[in-house]
Short mmCIF file of C-alpha atoms in Angstrom, two decimals:
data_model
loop_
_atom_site.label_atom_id
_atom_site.label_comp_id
_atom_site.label_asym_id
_atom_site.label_seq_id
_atom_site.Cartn_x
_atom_site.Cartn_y
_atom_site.Cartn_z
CA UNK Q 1 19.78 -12.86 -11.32
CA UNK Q 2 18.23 -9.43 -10.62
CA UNK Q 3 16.80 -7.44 -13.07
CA UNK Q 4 17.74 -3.88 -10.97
CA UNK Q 5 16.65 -2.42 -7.88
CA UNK Q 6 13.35 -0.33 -7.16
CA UNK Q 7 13.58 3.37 -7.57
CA UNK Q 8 12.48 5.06 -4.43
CA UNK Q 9 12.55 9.17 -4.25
CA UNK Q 10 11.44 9.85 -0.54
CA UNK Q 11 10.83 13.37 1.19
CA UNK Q 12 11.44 12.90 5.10
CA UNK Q 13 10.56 16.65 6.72
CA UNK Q 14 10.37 17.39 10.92
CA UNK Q 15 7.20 19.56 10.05
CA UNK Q 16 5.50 20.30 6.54
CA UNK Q 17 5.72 18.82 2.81
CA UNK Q 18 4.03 21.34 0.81
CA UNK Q 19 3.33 20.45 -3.09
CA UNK Q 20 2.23 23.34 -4.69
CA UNK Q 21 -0.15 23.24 -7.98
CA UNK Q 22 2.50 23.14 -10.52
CA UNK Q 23 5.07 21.03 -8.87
CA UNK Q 24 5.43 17.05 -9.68
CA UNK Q 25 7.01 14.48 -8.47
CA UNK Q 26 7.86 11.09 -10.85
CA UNK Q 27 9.10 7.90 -9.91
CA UNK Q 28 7.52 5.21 -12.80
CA UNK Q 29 7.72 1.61 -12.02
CA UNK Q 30 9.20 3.06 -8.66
CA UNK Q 31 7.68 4.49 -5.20
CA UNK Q 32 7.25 8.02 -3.85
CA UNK Q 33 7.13 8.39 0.11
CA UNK Q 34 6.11 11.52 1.20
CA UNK Q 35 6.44 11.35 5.24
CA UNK Q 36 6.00 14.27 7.75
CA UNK Q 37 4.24 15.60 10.67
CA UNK Q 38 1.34 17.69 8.13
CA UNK Q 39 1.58 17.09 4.37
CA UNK Q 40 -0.39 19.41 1.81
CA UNK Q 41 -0.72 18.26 -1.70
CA UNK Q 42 -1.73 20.30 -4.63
CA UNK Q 43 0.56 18.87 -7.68
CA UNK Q 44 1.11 15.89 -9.23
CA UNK Q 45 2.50 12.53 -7.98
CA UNK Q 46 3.38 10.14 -10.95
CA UNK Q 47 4.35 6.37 -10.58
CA UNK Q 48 2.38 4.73 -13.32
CA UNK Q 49 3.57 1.03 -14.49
CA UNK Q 50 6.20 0.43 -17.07
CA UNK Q 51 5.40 -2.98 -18.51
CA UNK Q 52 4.52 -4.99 -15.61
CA UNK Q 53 5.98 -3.15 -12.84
CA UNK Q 54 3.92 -1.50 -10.99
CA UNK Q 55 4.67 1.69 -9.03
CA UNK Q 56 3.50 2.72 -5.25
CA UNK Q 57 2.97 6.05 -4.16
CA UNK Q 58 2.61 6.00 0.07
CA UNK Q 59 2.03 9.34 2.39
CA UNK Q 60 2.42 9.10 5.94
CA UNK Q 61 1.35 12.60 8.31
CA UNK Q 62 1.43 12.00 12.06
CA UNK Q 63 -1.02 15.05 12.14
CA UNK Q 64 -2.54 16.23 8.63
CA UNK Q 65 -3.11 15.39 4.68
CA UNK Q 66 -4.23 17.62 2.56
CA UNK Q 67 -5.08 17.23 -1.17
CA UNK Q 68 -5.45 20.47 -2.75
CA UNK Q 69 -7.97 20.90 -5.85
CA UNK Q 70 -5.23 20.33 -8.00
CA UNK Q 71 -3.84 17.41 -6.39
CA UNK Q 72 -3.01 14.14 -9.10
CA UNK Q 73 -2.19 11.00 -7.67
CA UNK Q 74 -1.47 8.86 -10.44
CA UNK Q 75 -0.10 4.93 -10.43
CA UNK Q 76 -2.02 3.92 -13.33
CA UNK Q 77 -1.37 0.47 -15.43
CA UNK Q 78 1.28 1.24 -18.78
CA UNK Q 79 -1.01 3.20 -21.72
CA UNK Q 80 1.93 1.31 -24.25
CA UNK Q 81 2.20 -1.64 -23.11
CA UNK Q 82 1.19 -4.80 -24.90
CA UNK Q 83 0.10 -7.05 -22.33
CA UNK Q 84 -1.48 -6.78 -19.22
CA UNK Q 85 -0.01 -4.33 -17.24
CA UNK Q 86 -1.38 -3.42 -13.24
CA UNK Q 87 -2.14 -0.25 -11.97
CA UNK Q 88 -0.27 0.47 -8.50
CA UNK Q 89 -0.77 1.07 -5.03
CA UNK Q 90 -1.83 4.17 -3.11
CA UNK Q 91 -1.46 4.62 0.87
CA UNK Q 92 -2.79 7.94 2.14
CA UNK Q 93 -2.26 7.38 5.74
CA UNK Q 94 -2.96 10.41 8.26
CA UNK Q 95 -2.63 9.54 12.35
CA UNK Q 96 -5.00 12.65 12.88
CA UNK Q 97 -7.36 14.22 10.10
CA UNK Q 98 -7.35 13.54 6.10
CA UNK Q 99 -8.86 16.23 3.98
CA UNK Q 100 -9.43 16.70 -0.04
CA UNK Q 101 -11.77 18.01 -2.75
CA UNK Q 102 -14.16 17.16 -4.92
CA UNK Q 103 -11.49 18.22 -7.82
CA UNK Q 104 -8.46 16.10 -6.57
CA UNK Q 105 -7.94 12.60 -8.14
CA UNK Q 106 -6.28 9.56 -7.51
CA UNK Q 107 -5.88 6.98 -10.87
CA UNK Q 108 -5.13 3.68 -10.33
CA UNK Q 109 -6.15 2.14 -13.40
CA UNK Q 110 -5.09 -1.30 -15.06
CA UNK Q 111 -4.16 -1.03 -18.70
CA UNK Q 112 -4.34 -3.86 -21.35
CA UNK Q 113 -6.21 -5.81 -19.45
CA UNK Q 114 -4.51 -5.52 -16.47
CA UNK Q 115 -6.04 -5.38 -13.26
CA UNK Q 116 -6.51 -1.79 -10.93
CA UNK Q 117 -4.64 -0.84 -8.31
CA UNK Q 118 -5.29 -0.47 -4.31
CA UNK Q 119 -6.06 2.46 -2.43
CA UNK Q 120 -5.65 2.50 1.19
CA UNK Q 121 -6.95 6.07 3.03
CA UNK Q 122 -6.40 6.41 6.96
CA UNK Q 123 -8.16 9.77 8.98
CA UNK Q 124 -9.16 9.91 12.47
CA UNK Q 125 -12.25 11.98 10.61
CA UNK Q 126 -12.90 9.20 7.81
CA UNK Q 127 -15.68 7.09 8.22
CA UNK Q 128 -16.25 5.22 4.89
CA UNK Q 129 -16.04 5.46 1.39
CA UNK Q 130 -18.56 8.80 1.61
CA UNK Q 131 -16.08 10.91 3.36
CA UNK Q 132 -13.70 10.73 0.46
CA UNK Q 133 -14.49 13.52 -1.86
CA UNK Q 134 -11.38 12.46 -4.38
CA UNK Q 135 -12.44 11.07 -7.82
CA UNK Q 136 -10.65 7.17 -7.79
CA UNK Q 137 -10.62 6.42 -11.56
CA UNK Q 138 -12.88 8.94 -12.63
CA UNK Q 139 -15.33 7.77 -10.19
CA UNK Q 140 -16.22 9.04 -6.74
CA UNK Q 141 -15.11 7.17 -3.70
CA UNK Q 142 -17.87 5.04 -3.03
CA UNK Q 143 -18.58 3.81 -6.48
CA UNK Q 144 -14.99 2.60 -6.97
CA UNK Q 145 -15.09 0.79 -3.43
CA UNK Q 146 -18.25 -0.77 -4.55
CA UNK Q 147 -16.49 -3.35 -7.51
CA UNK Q 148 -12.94 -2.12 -6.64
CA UNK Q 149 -10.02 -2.25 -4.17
CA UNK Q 150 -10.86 0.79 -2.00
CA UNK Q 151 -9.83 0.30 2.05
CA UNK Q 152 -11.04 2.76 4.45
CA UNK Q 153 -9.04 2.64 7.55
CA UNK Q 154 -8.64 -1.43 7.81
CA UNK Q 155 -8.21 -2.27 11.23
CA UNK Q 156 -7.36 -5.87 10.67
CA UNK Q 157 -6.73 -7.07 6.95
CA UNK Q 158 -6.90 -10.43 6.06
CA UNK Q 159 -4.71 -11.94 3.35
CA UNK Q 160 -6.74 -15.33 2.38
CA UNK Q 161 -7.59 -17.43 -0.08
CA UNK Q 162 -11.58 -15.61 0.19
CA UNK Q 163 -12.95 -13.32 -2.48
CA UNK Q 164 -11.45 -9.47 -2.01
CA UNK Q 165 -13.59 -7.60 0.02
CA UNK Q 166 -12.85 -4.21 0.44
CA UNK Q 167 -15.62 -3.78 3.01
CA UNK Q 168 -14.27 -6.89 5.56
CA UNK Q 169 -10.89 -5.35 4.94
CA UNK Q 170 -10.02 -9.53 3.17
CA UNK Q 171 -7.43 -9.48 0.10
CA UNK Q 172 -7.20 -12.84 -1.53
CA UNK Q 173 -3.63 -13.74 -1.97
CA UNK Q 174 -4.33 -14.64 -5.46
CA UNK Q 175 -5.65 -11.09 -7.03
CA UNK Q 176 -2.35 -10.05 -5.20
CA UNK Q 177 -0.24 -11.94 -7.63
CA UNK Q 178 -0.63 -9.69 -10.76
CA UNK Q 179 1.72 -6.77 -8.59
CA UNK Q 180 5.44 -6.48 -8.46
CA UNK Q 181 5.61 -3.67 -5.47
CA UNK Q 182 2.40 -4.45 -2.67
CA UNK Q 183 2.05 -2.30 0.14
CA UNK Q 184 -0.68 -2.56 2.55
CA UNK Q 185 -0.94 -1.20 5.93
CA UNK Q 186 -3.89 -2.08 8.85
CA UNK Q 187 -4.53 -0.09 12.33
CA UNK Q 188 -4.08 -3.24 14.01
CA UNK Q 189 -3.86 -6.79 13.18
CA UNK Q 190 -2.42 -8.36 9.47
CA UNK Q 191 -2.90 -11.95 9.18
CA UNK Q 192 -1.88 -14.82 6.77
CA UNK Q 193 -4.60 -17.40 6.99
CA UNK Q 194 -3.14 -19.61 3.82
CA UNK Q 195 0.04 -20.30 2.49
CA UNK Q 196 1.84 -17.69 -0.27
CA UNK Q 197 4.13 -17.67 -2.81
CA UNK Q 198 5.35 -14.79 -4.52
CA UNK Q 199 6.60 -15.85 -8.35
CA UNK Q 200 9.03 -13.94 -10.03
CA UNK Q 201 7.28 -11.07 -11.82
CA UNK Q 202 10.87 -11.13 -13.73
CA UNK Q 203 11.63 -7.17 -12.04
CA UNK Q 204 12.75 -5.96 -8.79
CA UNK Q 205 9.83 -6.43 -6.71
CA UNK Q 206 8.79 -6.03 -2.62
CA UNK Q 207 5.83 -7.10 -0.58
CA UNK Q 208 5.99 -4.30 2.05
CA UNK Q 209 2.98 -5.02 5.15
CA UNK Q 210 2.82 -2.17 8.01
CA UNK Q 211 0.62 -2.90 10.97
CA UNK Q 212 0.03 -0.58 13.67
CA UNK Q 213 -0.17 -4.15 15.95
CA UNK Q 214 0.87 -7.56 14.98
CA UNK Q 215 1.47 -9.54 11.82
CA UNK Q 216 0.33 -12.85 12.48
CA UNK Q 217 1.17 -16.25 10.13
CA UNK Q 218 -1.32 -18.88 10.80
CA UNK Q 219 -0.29 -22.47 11.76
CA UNK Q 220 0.62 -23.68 8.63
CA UNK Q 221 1.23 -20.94 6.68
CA UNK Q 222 4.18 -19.56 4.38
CA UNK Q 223 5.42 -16.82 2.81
CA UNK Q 224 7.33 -17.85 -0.28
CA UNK Q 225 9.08 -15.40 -1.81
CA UNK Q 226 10.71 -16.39 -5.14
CA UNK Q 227 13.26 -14.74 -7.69
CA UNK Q 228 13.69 -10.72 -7.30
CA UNK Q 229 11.63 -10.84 -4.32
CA UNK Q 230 12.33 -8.52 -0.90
CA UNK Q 231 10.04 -8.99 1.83
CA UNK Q 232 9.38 -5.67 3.92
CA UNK Q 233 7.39 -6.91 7.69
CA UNK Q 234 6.65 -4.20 10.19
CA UNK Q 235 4.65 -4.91 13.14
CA UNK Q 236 4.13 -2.30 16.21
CA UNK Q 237 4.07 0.97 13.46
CA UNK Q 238 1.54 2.61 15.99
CA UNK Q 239 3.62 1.80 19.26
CA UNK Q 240 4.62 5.62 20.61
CA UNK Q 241 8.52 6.01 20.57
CA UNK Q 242 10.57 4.35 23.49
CA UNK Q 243 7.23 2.27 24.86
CA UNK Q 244 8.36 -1.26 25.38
CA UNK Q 245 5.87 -3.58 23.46
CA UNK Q 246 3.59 -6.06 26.34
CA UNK Q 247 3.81 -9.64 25.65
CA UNK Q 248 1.51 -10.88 22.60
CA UNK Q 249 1.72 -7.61 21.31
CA UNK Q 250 3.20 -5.18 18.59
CA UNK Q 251 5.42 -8.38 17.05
CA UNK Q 252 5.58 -10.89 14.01
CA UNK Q 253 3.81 -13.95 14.95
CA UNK Q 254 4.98 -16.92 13.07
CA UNK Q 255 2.25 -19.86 14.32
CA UNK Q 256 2.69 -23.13 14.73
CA UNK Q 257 4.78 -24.63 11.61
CA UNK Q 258 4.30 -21.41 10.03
CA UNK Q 259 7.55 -19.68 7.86
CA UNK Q 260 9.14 -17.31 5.89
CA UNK Q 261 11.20 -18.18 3.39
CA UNK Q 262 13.27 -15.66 0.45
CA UNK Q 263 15.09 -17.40 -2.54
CA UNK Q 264 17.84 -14.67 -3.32
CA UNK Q 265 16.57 -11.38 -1.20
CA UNK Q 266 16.15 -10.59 2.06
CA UNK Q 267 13.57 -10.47 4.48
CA UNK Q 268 13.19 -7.92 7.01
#
């Protein structure tokens, strides 16, 4: 049976979401969404791990992100836990510019072995890791992408069975299993190039992918999705509002004998 549901606290706003130093949002074990047309950041966003459940903190701005020299992002792996518990996942996703300081920090560390989180930072003005002026761990952006799980503006992420690398925007499918809540987002293309099952992390958990184009399941391919499992698919996220999508385009893409398959959740 299911263990509970995921907490999600989400501001929606026409315009502005302004977080002020001082102000804090906290959502453990859950996910913060933080979606309008500029957002500006200066307090603290908490949705660190209880156990192993992992939390997700995701900001979409169709025009700016700020982070403020105050600004705490923080989705870190559970300081009392026992065994190994993840850190989370962090989606900073801006359709026009991204901007921070040298002062504000995003955490996404593992605790008790547990493995680190993922960062994912979109900005028309972000070329690689050096733009980023946030410390990732206590580390500045390019030193955590170097060993870590830093993705700058993927345009087409891979989900394989090959090592993770950050830099050729590949996951493997197995360093994915450690997570109870995974949300990554590409610019264009997501593709499943070998089978995957999702076990039961023994919590409410979702496997959320966002791609601005397609999401594509190789011949062959399968995405299991076992006990307390919800499967989240959005393809066309970049297609402008009441555009029809062209043929091959802006759609889920199951390949040859390819499938999707949910043992007591949905998929959507």
């Amino acid at each position: 049976a299911k263990s509970g549901v995921i907490a999600t606290l989400s501001l929606l706003a026409g315009n502005t979401i302004t977080l002020d130093d001082g102000s804090g949002i906290e959502a453990d074990a859950g996910k913060i969404i933080l979606n309008a047309k500029s957002v500006s950041q200066d307090g603290v966003l908490r949705a660190n791990s209880v156990n192993n459940a992992n939390g997700v903190v995701e900001i979409d701005a169709s025009i700016s992100l700020n982070f403020g020299a105050n600004s705490i992002i923080s989705v870190n792996g559970d300081s009392t836990a026992t065994a190994a518990s993840p850190g989370g996942f962090v989606v900073l996703n801006s359709s026009g510019t991204f901007a921070d300081t040298g002062t504000s920090t995003i955490n996404v560390a593992g605790a008790a072995g547990g493995p680190d989180g993922f960062v994912e930072i979109f900005g028309n003005n972000i070329a690689d890791a050096m733009s980023v002026q946030s410390s990732i761990d206590g580390a500045d952006a390019a030193t955590f992408s170097a060993g870590n799980h830093l993705l700058i503006n993927p345009y087409d992420l891979t989900l394989s069975t090959a090592a993770t690398d950050p830099s050729s925007a590949n996951i493997n499918i197995s360093d994915l299993g450690n997570y109870s809540q995974i949300d990554l987002q590409s610019l264009d293309n997501i593709e499943l190039s070998s089978s995957w099952t999702l076990n039961d992390p023994g919590v409410a958990a979702a496997l959320n992918l966002t791609a601005g184009n397609n999401i594509i399941l190789d011949g062959g391919t399968a995405v299991v999705a076992k006990n307390n499992w919800s499967v989240n698919m959005t393809a066309g996220a970049l297609l402008p509002s009441g555009t029809l999508p062209t043929s091959g385009n802006d759609g889920i893409y199951l390949n040859g004998s390819s499938f999707r398959q949910a043992e007591n959740d949905g998929i959507y």
